[in-house]
Amino acid sequence: MRYDFYAYMDRMKFIKRWQLMRSVREENIMEHSQGVALLSHALAVIRNEVFGGSVDVAKTVLYAIYHETSEVMTGDLPTPIKYYNKGLHGAYKELEKSACEKIVKTLPEAMQTALSPYVLADESSEEYKLVKAADRLAAYIKCLEELRAGNSEFVKAKKSIEEDLHARNMPEIEYFFEHFIESFSLTLDELEGF
């Protein structure tokens, strides 16, 4: 029997992000998901090791890996449209859930139970909240990259995303800003060690 789950996941590389904005460098949801997984891992480790938290780091990273799964069926709906009003946002959340459920069913039954909790994440969990913060942090870093390349298209996005990140009142976000964010605006030659 044929199972399509991983072929669907592989199609993430064809789904473009930032469709309404001119980008110096295009980004797809596969590379975005890897970036969010890396940042989610960082935030979870900061939460546990710096601030004495107890989040499940592996669960956080797995949530991040699969956080864009629905988009292989729905595409990447731009943020201004997705959040245009509560009705539209609610309907889109249902569509995303339905897409994830369908994609999970493309796994062998023996694997569905193991992967379903990560594809259909517990949105009330601390781990998921870290992923959502990492998702915004990845968008912020994309803005820095575009601005560094001289693309002023991302000025407003950077400002609103930065405000959103600080409004979350998450110490791990503030720690990341204090210790890591400046490096994203440096060239390779300016990074320590080169």
Tab-separated table of N, CA and C in Angstrom, residues 91-183:
chain	number	residue	atom	x	y	z
A	91	ALA	N	-12.844	30.367	10.571
A	91	ALA	CA	-13.085	29.448	9.452
A	91	ALA	C	-11.767	28.896	8.923
A	92	TYR	N	-10.743	29.756	8.858
A	92	TYR	CA	-9.449	29.303	8.363
A	92	TYR	C	-8.811	28.307	9.336
A	93	LYS	N	-8.962	28.533	10.646
A	93	LYS	CA	-8.437	27.591	11.649
A	93	LYS	C	-9.083	26.215	11.458
A	94	GLU	N	-10.386	26.196	11.183
A	94	GLU	CA	-11.085	24.924	10.931
A	94	GLU	C	-10.554	24.248	9.672
A	95	LEU	N	-10.327	25.039	8.643
A	95	LEU	CA	-9.769	24.510	7.397
A	95	LEU	C	-8.381	23.923	7.643
A	96	GLU	N	-7.554	24.619	8.404
A	96	GLU	CA	-6.214	24.121	8.730
A	96	GLU	C	-6.293	22.800	9.494
A	97	LYS	N	-7.199	22.733	10.466
A	97	LYS	CA	-7.355	21.506	11.252
A	97	LYS	C	-7.797	20.356	10.358
A	98	SER	N	-8.743	20.612	9.496
A	98	SER	CA	-9.231	19.583	8.579
A	98	SER	C	-8.112	19.104	7.659
A	99	ALA	N	-7.315	20.027	7.147
A	99	ALA	CA	-6.190	19.659	6.282
A	99	ALA	C	-5.194	18.785	7.044
A	100	CYS	N	-4.891	19.149	8.279
A	100	CYS	CA	-3.962	18.355	9.092
A	100	CYS	C	-4.510	16.953	9.348
A	101	GLU	N	-5.781	16.862	9.672
A	101	GLU	CA	-6.404	15.551	9.896
A	101	GLU	C	-6.308	14.683	8.648
A	102	LYS	N	-6.560	15.271	7.478
A	102	LYS	CA	-6.471	14.521	6.220
A	102	LYS	C	-5.037	14.065	5.952
A	103	ILE	N	-4.091	14.930	6.212
A	103	ILE	CA	-2.692	14.572	5.966
A	103	ILE	C	-2.232	13.473	6.912
A	104	VAL	N	-2.645	13.528	8.179
A	104	VAL	CA	-2.287	12.470	9.137
A	104	VAL	C	-2.820	11.126	8.657
A	105	LYS	N	-3.985	11.125	8.039
A	105	LYS	CA	-4.574	9.870	7.554
A	105	LYS	C	-3.804	9.286	6.364
A	106	THR	N	-2.826	10.036	5.833
A	106	THR	CA	-2.006	9.499	4.744
A	106	THR	C	-0.802	8.731	5.284
A	107	LEU	N	-0.764	8.533	6.600
A	107	LEU	CA	0.254	7.703	7.250
A	107	LEU	C	-0.298	6.295	7.465
A	108	PRO	N	0.564	5.291	7.587
A	108	PRO	CA	0.081	3.979	8.017
A	108	PRO	C	-0.600	4.128	9.379
A	109	GLU	N	-1.635	3.389	9.598
A	109	GLU	CA	-2.396	3.502	10.850
A	109	GLU	C	-1.499	3.364	12.077
A	110	ALA	N	-0.506	2.502	12.002
A	110	ALA	CA	0.400	2.284	13.131
A	110	ALA	C	1.207	3.534	13.474
A	111	MET	N	1.391	4.450	12.527
A	111	MET	CA	2.177	5.667	12.756
A	111	MET	C	1.308	6.875	13.111
A	112	GLN	N	0.030	6.814	12.809
A	112	GLN	CA	-0.847	7.967	13.018
A	112	GLN	C	-0.876	8.420	14.472
A	113	THR	N	-0.947	7.482	15.387
A	113	THR	CA	-1.010	7.825	16.811
A	113	THR	C	0.262	8.533	17.266
A	114	ALA	N	1.407	8.147	16.723
A	114	ALA	CA	2.681	8.742	17.130
A	114	ALA	C	2.849	10.151	16.581
A	115	LEU	N	2.384	10.422	15.358
A	115	LEU	CA	2.614	11.723	14.740
A	115	LEU	C	1.471	12.706	14.914
A	116	SER	N	0.269	12.213	15.049
A	116	SER	CA	-0.907	13.078	15.154
A	116	SER	C	-0.786	14.154	16.234
A	117	PRO	N	-0.262	13.842	17.434
A	117	PRO	CA	-0.170	14.885	18.464
A	117	PRO	C	0.726	16.063	18.077
A	118	TYR	N	1.637	15.867	17.141
A	118	TYR	CA	2.538	16.947	16.740
A	118	TYR	C	1.985	17.722	15.552
A	119	VAL	N	1.299	17.017	14.662
A	119	VAL	CA	0.668	17.685	13.522
A	119	VAL	C	-0.559	18.462	13.996
A	120	LEU	N	-1.305	17.882	14.921
A	120	LEU	CA	-2.490	18.520	15.512
A	120	LEU	C	-2.131	18.912	16.945
A	121	ALA	N	-1.295	19.919	17.073
A	121	ALA	CA	-0.711	20.308	18.355
A	121	ALA	C	-1.756	20.775	19.364
A	122	ASP	N	-1.413	20.604	20.638
A	122	ASP	CA	-2.219	21.123	21.740
A	122	ASP	C	-1.932	22.620	21.850
A	123	GLU	N	-2.822	23.431	21.303
A	123	GLU	CA	-2.593	24.873	21.230
A	123	GLU	C	-2.618	25.572	22.582
A	124	SER	N	-3.070	24.892	23.625
A	124	SER	CA	-3.076	25.504	24.960
A	124	SER	C	-1.782	25.215	25.728
A	125	SER	N	-0.912	24.391	25.169
A	125	SER	CA	0.309	23.992	25.874
A	125	SER	C	1.368	25.089	25.838
A	126	GLU	N	2.249	25.065	26.805
A	126	GLU	CA	3.372	26.010	26.847
A	126	GLU	C	4.310	25.771	25.663
A	127	GLU	N	4.442	24.516	25.273
A	127	GLU	CA	5.310	24.190	24.137
A	127	GLU	C	4.793	24.852	22.857
A	128	TYR	N	3.493	24.803	22.647
A	128	TYR	CA	2.911	25.411	21.451
A	128	TYR	C	3.054	26.932	21.498
A	129	LYS	N	2.901	27.516	22.674
A	129	LYS	CA	3.069	28.971	22.808
A	129	LYS	C	4.497	29.385	22.445
A	130	LEU	N	5.463	28.560	22.801
A	130	LEU	CA	6.842	28.845	22.420
A	130	LEU	C	7.019	28.772	20.904
A	131	VAL	N	6.357	27.798	20.275
A	131	VAL	CA	6.432	27.677	18.811
A	131	VAL	C	5.816	28.905	18.144
A	132	LYS	N	4.677	29.361	18.639
A	132	LYS	CA	4.045	30.549	18.050
A	132	LYS	C	4.952	31.780	18.210
A	133	ALA	N	5.616	31.875	19.350
A	133	ALA	CA	6.569	32.978	19.545
A	133	ALA	C	7.755	32.827	18.593
A	134	ALA	N	8.247	31.611	18.432
A	134	ALA	CA	9.365	31.357	17.517
A	134	ALA	C	8.957	31.648	16.075
A	135	ASP	N	7.721	31.373	15.734
A	135	ASP	CA	7.195	31.651	14.400
A	135	ASP	C	7.261	33.158	14.121
A	136	ARG	N	6.867	33.957	15.092
A	136	ARG	CA	6.932	35.414	14.954
A	136	ARG	C	8.390	35.895	14.947
A	137	LEU	N	9.215	35.253	15.767
A	137	LEU	CA	10.634	35.596	15.809
A	137	LEU	C	11.285	35.316	14.445
A	138	ALA	N	10.909	34.212	13.807
A	138	ALA	CA	11.422	33.896	12.471
A	138	ALA	C	10.995	34.970	11.471
A	139	ALA	N	9.765	35.443	11.593
A	139	ALA	CA	9.284	36.513	10.711
A	139	ALA	C	10.074	37.796	10.956
A	140	TYR	N	10.364	38.080	12.211
A	140	TYR	CA	11.153	39.265	12.557
A	140	TYR	C	12.553	39.175	11.951
A	141	ILE	N	13.159	38.010	12.056
A	141	ILE	CA	14.495	37.801	11.497
A	141	ILE	C	14.469	37.932	9.977
A	142	LYS	N	13.391	37.465	9.344
A	142	LYS	CA	13.227	37.654	7.897
A	142	LYS	C	13.198	39.150	7.570
A	143	CYS	N	12.497	39.929	8.375
A	143	CYS	CA	12.457	41.381	8.169
A	143	CYS	C	13.856	41.980	8.273
A	144	LEU	N	14.627	41.564	9.268
A	144	LEU	CA	15.994	42.066	9.420
A	144	LEU	C	16.829	41.736	8.187
A	145	GLU	N	16.671	40.515	7.696
A	145	GLU	CA	17.410	40.081	6.501
A	145	GLU	C	17.060	40.955	5.295
A	146	GLU	N	15.778	41.197	5.107
A	146	GLU	CA	15.342	42.009	3.968
A	146	GLU	C	15.807	43.457	4.110
A	147	LEU	N	15.723	43.996	5.312
A	147	LEU	CA	16.167	45.376	5.541
A	147	LEU	C	17.675	45.504	5.333
A	148	ARG	N	18.429	44.505	5.791
A	148	ARG	CA	19.881	44.517	5.597
A	148	ARG	C	20.231	44.522	4.108
A	149	ALA	N	19.363	43.918	3.292
A	149	ALA	CA	19.577	43.873	1.843
A	149	ALA	C	19.037	45.132	1.151
A	150	GLY	N	18.562	46.092	1.936
A	150	GLY	CA	18.095	47.353	1.370
A	150	GLY	C	16.636	47.362	0.947
A	151	ASN	N	15.864	46.371	1.368
A	151	ASN	CA	14.459	46.276	0.980
A	151	ASN	C	13.581	46.939	2.048
A	152	SER	N	13.156	48.163	1.788
A	152	SER	CA	12.344	48.907	2.760
A	152	SER	C	10.905	48.403	2.834
A	153	GLU	N	10.541	47.459	1.999
A	153	GLU	CA	9.201	46.853	2.016
A	153	GLU	C	8.869	46.256	3.389
A	154	PHE	N	9.893	45.908	4.159
A	154	PHE	CA	9.705	45.201	5.426
A	154	PHE	C	9.787	46.092	6.659
A	155	VAL	N	9.857	47.412	6.486
A	155	VAL	CA	9.975	48.331	7.620
A	155	VAL	C	8.768	48.219	8.544
A	156	LYS	N	7.585	48.319	7.990
A	156	LYS	CA	6.361	48.283	8.807
A	156	LYS	C	6.169	46.906	9.448
A	157	ALA	N	6.438	45.857	8.693
A	157	ALA	CA	6.305	44.493	9.238
A	157	ALA	C	7.247	44.303	10.422
A	158	LYS	N	8.484	44.757	10.289
A	158	LYS	CA	9.452	44.634	11.384
A	158	LYS	C	8.928	45.305	12.643
A	159	LYS	N	8.422	46.529	12.486
A	159	LYS	CA	7.931	47.289	13.641
A	159	LYS	C	6.758	46.572	14.309
A	160	SER	N	5.786	46.121	13.543
A	160	SER	CA	4.604	45.486	14.144
A	160	SER	C	4.938	44.124	14.754
A	161	ILE	N	5.832	43.381	14.113
A	161	ILE	CA	6.222	42.070	14.662
A	161	ILE	C	7.016	42.254	15.947
A	162	GLU	N	7.913	43.240	15.960
A	162	GLU	CA	8.690	43.502	17.176
A	162	GLU	C	7.768	43.898	18.331
A	163	GLU	N	6.795	44.744	18.061
A	163	GLU	CA	5.825	45.130	19.099
A	163	GLU	C	5.066	43.908	19.603
A	164	ASP	N	4.634	43.053	18.684
A	164	ASP	CA	3.912	41.832	19.060
A	164	ASP	C	4.779	40.926	19.938
A	165	LEU	N	6.037	40.757	19.572
A	165	LEU	CA	6.930	39.889	20.346
A	165	LEU	C	7.118	40.416	21.765
A	166	HIS	N	7.350	41.719	21.911
A	166	HIS	CA	7.556	42.282	23.244
A	166	HIS	C	6.259	42.280	24.059
A	167	ALA	N	5.115	42.408	23.398
A	167	ALA	CA	3.826	42.402	24.096
A	167	ALA	C	3.494	41.027	24.684
A	168	ARG	N	4.168	40.001	24.244
A	168	ARG	CA	3.911	38.646	24.766
A	168	ARG	C	4.412	38.484	26.201
A	169	ASN	N	5.274	39.383	26.644
A	169	ASN	CA	5.815	39.329	28.009
A	169	ASN	C	6.419	37.965	28.324
A	170	MET	N	7.221	37.475	27.398
A	170	MET	CA	7.886	36.182	27.572
A	170	MET	C	9.367	36.457	27.835
A	171	PRO	N	9.868	36.061	29.009
A	171	PRO	CA	11.273	36.350	29.328
A	171	PRO	C	12.259	35.734	28.339
A	172	GLU	N	11.908	34.583	27.757
A	172	GLU	CA	12.822	33.960	26.801
A	172	GLU	C	12.938	34.781	25.517
A	173	ILE	N	11.877	35.492	25.145
A	173	ILE	CA	11.942	36.382	23.979
A	173	ILE	C	12.854	37.572	24.293
A	174	GLU	N	12.676	38.156	25.461
A	174	GLU	CA	13.516	39.291	25.843
A	174	GLU	C	14.981	38.872	25.945
A	175	TYR	N	15.220	37.687	26.464
A	175	TYR	CA	16.580	37.155	26.566
A	175	TYR	C	17.176	36.978	25.169
A	176	PHE	N	16.376	36.434	24.245
A	176	PHE	CA	16.852	36.231	22.873
A	176	PHE	C	17.186	37.572	22.230
A	177	PHE	N	16.323	38.564	22.425
A	177	PHE	CA	16.595	39.894	21.881
A	177	PHE	C	17.890	40.466	22.473
A	178	GLU	N	18.051	40.327	23.775
A	178	GLU	CA	19.209	40.905	24.444
A	178	GLU	C	20.525	40.247	24.010
A	179	HIS	N	20.496	38.935	23.795
A	179	HIS	CA	21.745	38.211	23.579
A	179	HIS	C	22.008	37.744	22.142
A	180	PHE	N	20.977	37.640	21.325
A	180	PHE	CA	21.172	37.026	20.010
A	180	PHE	C	20.731	37.859	18.810
A	181	ILE	N	19.742	38.708	18.968
A	181	ILE	CA	19.108	39.328	17.795
A	181	ILE	C	20.059	40.250	17.028
A	182	GLU	N	20.951	40.946	17.715
A	182	GLU	CA	21.866	41.868	17.042
A	182	GLU	C	22.702	41.156	15.974
A	183	SER	N	23.081	39.924	16.228
A	183	SER	CA	23.929	39.169	15.302
A	183	SER	C	23.276	38.958	13.947
